[in-house]
Coordinates of C-alpha atoms in Angstrom, one line a residue:
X113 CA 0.0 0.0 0.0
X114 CA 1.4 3.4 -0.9
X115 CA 1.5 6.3 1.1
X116 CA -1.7 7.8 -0.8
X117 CA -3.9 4.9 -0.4
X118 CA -3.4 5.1 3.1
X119 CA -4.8 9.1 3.2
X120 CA -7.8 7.5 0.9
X121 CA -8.9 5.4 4.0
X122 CA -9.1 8.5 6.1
X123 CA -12.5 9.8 4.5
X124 CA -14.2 6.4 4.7
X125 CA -13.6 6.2 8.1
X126 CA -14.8 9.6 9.0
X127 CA -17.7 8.6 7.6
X128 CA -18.1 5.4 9.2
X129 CA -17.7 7.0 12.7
X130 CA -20.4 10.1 11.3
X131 CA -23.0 7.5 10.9
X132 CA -22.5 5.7 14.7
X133 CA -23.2 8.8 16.0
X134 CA -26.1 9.7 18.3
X135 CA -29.6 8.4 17.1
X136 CA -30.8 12.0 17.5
X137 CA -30.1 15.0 16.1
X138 CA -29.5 18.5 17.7
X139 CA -32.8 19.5 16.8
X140 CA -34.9 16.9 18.5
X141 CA -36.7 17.7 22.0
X142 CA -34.6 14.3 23.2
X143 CA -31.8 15.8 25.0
X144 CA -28.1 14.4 24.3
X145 CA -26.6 13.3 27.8
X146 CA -23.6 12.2 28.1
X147 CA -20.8 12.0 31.0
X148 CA -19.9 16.0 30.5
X149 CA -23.2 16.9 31.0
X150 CA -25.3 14.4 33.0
X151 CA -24.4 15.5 36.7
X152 CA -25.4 18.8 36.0
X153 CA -28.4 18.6 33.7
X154 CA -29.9 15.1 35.3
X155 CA -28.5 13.9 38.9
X156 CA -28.6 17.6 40.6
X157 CA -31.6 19.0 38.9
X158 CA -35.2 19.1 40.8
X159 CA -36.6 18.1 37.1
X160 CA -38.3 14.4 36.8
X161 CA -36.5 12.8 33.9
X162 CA -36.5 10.1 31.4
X163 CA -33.7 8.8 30.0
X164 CA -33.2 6.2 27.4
X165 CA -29.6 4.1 27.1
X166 CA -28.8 3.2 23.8
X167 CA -26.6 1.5 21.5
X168 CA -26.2 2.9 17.5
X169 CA -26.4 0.0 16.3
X170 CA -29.3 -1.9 18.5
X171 CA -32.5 -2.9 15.9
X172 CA -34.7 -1.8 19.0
X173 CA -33.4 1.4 19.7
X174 CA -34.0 2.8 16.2
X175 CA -37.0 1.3 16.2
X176 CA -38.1 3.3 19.5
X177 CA -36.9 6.3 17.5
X178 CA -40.0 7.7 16.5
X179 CA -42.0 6.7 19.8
X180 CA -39.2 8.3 21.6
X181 CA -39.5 11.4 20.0
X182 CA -43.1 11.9 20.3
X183 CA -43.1 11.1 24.0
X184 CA -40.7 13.9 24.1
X185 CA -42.5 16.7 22.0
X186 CA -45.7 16.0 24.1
X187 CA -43.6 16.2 27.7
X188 CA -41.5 19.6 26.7
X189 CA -42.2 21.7 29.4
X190 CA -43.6 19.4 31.8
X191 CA -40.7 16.1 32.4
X192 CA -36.7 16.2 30.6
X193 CA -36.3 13.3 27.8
X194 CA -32.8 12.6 27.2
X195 CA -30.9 10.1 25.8
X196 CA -27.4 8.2 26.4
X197 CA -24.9 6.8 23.8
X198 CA -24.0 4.1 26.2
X199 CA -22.0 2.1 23.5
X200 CA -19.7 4.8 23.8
X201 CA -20.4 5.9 26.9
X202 CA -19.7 3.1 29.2
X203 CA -19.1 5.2 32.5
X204 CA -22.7 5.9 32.8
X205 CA -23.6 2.7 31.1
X206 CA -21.8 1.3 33.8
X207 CA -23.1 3.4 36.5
X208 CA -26.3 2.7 36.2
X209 CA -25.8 -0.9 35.6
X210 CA -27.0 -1.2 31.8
X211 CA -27.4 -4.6 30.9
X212 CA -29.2 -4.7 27.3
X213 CA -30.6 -1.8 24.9
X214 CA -32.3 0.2 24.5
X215 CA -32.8 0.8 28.6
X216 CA -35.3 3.4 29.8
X217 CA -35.1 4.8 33.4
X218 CA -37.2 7.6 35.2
X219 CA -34.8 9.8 37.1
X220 CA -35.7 12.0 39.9
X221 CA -34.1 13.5 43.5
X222 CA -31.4 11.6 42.4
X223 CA -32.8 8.1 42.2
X224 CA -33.3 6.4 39.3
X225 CA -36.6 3.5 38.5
X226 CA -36.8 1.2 35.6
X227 CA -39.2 1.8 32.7
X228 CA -41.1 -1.7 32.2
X229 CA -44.1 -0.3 30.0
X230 CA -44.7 -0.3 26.8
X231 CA -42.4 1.2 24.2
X232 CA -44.9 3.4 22.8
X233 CA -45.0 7.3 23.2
X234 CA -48.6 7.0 25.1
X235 CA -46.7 4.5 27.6
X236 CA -43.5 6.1 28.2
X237 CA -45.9 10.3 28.9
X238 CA -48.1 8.0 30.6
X239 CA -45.3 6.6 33.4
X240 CA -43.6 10.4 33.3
X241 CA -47.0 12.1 34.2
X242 CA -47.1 9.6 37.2
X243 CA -43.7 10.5 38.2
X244 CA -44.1 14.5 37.8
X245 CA -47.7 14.0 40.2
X246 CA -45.7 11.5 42.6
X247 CA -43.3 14.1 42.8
X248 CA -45.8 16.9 43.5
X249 CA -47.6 14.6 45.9
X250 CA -44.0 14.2 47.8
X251 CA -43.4 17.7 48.5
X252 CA -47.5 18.6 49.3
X253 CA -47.3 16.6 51.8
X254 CA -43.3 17.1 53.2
X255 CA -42.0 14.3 51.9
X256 CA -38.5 13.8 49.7
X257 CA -39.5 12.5 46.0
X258 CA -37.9 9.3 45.2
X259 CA -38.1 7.5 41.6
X260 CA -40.8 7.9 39.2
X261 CA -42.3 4.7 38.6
X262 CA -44.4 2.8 41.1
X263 CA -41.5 0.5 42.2
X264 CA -41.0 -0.2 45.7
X265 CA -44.7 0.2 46.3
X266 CA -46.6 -1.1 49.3
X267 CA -46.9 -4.0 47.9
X268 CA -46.3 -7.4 49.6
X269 CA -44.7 -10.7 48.6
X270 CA -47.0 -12.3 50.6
X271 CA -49.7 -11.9 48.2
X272 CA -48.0 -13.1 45.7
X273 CA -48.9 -17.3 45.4
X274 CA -46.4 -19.6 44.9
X275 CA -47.2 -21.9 42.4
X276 CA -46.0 -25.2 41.2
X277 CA -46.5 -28.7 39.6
X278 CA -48.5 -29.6 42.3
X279 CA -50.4 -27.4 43.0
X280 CA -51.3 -25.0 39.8
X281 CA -54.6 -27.8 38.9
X282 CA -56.3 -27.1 42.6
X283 CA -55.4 -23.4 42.5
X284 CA -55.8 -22.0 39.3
X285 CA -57.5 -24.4 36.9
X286 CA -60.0 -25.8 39.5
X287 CA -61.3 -22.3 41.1
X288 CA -63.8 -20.2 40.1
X289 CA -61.4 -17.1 40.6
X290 CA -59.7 -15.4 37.9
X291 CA -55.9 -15.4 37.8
X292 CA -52.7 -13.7 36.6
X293 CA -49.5 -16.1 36.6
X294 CA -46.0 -15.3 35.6
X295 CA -43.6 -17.7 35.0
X296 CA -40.4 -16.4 35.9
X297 CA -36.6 -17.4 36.0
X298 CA -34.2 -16.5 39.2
X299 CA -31.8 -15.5 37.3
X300 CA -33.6 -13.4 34.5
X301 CA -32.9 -9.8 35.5
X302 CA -36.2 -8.3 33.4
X303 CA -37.8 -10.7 36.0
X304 CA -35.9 -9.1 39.3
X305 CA -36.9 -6.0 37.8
X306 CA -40.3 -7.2 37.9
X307 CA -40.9 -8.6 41.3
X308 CA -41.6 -5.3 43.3
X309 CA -44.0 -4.4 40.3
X310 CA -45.8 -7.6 40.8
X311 CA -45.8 -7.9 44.7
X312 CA -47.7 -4.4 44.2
X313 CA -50.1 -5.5 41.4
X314 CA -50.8 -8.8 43.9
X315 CA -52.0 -6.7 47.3
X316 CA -54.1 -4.1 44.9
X317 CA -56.4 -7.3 42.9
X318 CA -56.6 -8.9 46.4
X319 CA -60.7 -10.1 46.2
X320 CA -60.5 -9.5 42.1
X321 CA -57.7 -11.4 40.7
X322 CA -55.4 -13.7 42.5
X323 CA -51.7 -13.4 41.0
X324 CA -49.1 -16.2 41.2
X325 CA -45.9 -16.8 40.0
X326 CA -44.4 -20.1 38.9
X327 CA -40.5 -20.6 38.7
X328 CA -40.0 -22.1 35.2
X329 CA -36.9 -23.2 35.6
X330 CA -37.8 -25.5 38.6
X331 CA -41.0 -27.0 36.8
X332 CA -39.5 -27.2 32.7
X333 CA -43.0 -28.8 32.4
X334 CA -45.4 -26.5 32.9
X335 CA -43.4 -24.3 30.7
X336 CA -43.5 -26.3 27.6
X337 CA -47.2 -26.9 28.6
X338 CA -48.0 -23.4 28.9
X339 CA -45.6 -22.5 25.6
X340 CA -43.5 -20.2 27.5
X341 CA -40.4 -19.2 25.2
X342 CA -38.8 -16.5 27.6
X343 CA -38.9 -14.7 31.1
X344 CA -41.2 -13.3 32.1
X345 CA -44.3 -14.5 30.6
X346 CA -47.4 -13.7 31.9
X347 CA -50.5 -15.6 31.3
X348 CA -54.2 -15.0 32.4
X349 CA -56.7 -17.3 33.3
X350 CA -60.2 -16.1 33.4
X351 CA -62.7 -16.8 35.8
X352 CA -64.7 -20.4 36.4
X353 CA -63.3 -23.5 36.0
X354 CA -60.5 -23.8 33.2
X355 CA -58.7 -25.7 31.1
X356 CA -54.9 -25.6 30.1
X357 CA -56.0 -24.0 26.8
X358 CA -58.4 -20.9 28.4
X359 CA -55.1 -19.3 29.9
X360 CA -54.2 -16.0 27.4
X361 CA -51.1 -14.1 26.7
X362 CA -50.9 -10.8 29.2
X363 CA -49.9 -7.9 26.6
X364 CA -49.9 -5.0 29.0
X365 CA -47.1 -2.9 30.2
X366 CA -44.6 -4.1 33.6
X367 CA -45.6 -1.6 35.6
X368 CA -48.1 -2.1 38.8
X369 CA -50.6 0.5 37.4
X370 CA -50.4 -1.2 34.1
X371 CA -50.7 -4.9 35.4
X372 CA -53.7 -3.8 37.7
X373 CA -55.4 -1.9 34.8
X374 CA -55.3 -4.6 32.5
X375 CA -56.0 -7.2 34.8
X376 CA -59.0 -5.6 36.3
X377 CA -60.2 -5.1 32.6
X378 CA -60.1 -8.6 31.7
X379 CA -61.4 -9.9 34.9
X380 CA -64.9 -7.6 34.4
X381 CA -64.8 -9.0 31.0
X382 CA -64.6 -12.4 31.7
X383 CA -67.2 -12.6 34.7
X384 CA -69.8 -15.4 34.4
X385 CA -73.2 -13.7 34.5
X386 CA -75.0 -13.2 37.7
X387 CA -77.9 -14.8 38.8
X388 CA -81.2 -13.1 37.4
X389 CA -83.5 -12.6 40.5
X390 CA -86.6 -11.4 41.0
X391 CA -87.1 -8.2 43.1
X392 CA -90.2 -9.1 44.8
X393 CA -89.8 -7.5 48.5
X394 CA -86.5 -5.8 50.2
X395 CA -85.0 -9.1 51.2
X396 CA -84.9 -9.8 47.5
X397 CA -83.3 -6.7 46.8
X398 CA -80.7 -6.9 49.8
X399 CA -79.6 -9.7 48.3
X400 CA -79.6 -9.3 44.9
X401 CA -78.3 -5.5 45.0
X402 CA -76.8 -4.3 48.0
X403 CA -74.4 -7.2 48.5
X404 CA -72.9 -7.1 45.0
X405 CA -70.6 -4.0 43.8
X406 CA -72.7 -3.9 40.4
X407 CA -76.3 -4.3 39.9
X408 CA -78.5 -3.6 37.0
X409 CA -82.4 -3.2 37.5
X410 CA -84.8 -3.6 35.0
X411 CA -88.4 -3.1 35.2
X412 CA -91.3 -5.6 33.8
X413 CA -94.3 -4.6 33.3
X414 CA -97.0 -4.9 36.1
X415 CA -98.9 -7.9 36.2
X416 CA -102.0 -6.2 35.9
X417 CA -101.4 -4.4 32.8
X418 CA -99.1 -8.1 31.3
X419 CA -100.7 -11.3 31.8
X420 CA -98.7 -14.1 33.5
X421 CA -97.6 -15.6 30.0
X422 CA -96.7 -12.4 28.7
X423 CA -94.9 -11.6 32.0
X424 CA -92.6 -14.8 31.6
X425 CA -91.7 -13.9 28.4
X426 CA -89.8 -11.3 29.8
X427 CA -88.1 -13.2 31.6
X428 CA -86.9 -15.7 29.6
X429 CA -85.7 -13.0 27.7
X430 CA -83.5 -11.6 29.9
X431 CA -81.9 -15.1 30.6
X432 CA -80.9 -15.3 26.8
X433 CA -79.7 -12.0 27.0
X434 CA -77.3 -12.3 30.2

């Protein structure tokens, strides 16, 4: 090679390095943090941020590109959005334990919380509007603002049911109680991120869905049965008595909010109908209203204006209707 070809390289590479650069340019609303400027912009300001750590060339960061973006048009003003070149930045990448890309945390008062939602723009404005109110309800009420997301809730393990080989049939597929189930591994670190998130979702369903979690690794059946291909999987089972095949794929976000809202959903939609019961005195309607959180009334004509066939007609037509 002659000393000109050499020179010829330097372009090339130039170019090469141009195109690994940040995934966003100088005019986006996603801030560009890096170890220069992350102290002061991030870690001492009073702002709630979020902060994605990324890779140039990682499929699923460009991918959240545009998602990304919108999140942080709608939040200007109101939460920071930044963004970390933690490929080349391995100090902070490092600091804050980055494991895989892209990685979204919610940063506030110095502490930092995972974002497990969706990777959508409504998911990620969604989980930095509960960190800007949980940080406004702080300091109402006197207290220091930790993290934005709802990890390290008041949630307890204890509602959380350990389930197995054993005893998944009796528990789950033989009760007449809906149920959420994850299938975890103890060494799956989306899982460990998880676990506070869950032990929340478990105390707020208590009486509305019962939420369990199964160790995969320890019970390889149950996971081939249940076609679980990674950690964690969630699966729901809906109410009444079920089979293996009834139990469907949970799609929602990873946070407590999000497990709670979408488990709540389902369970309402799944309900078996309630017994139709005639209102006849108010020991009828005691039992048939007042004792159940949702009751719907409707209103038959009076016998004296509807004959007794015409009356039952009624009736059986609200049965086929329930």
């Amino acid at each position: 090679m002659d000393k000109w070809s050499g020179l010829r390289l330097i372009p090339l590479v130039l170019a090469l390095a141009a195109t690994a650069q940040a995934l966003y340019s100088s005019t986006s609303d996603v801030i560009s943090l890096s170890s220069g400027n992350f102290d002061r912009l991030v870690k001492d300001s009073d702002s709630v941020w979020i902060v994605e750590f990324f890779a140039p060339w990682c499929g699923h960061c460009k991918s959240l590109v545009p998602e990304y973006e919108k999140a942080a048009k709608a939040l200007k003003g109101v939460v920071k959005v930044g963004a970390v070149d933690a490929d080349q930045d391995k100090t902070l990448g490092n600091q804050y334990s980055i494991r895989g890309f892209p990685t979204i945390k919610i940063i506030s008062g110095g502490k930092s919380e995972d974002y497990n939602g969706q990777r959508t723009a409504k998911g990620i404005v969604e989980a930095a509007l509960k960190a800007a109110r949980d940080k406004v309800d702080a300091q109402l009420n006197g207290r220091s603002s930790g993290g934005g997301s709802s990890s390290g809730g008041s949630g307890s393990k204890k509602d959380v049911v350990e389930l197995t080989e054993s005893n998944f049939q009796k528990l789950v597929l033989d009760s007449d109680e809906p149920w959420l189930v994850e299938f975890f591994a103890p060494w799956c670190g989306h899982c460990q991120r998880l676990e506070p998130e869950w032990a929340k979702a478990a105390t707020e369903l208590k009486g509305k869905v019962k939420v369990g979690a199964v160790d995969a690794t320890a019970h390889p059946e149950m996971t081939s049965k249940y076609g679980v291909q990674g950690y964690p999987t969630i699966k729901f089972f809906p109410a009444g008595r079920k089979r293996s095949s009834d139990a469907q794929d949970y799609d929602g976000g990873r946070t407590a909010d999000a497990i709670v809202n979408w488990a709540s959903d389902k369970a309402s939609a799944t309900l078996p109908p309630p017994e139709l019961i005639q209102i006849v005195n108010d020991d009828t309607l005691q039992e048939g209203c007042v004792k159940h959180s949702l009751c719907v009334l409707s209103v038959v004509p009076h016998i004296l204006d509807c004959d007794a066939n015409c009356r039952n007609r009624y009736l059986v037509r609200f049965i086929e209707q329930k």
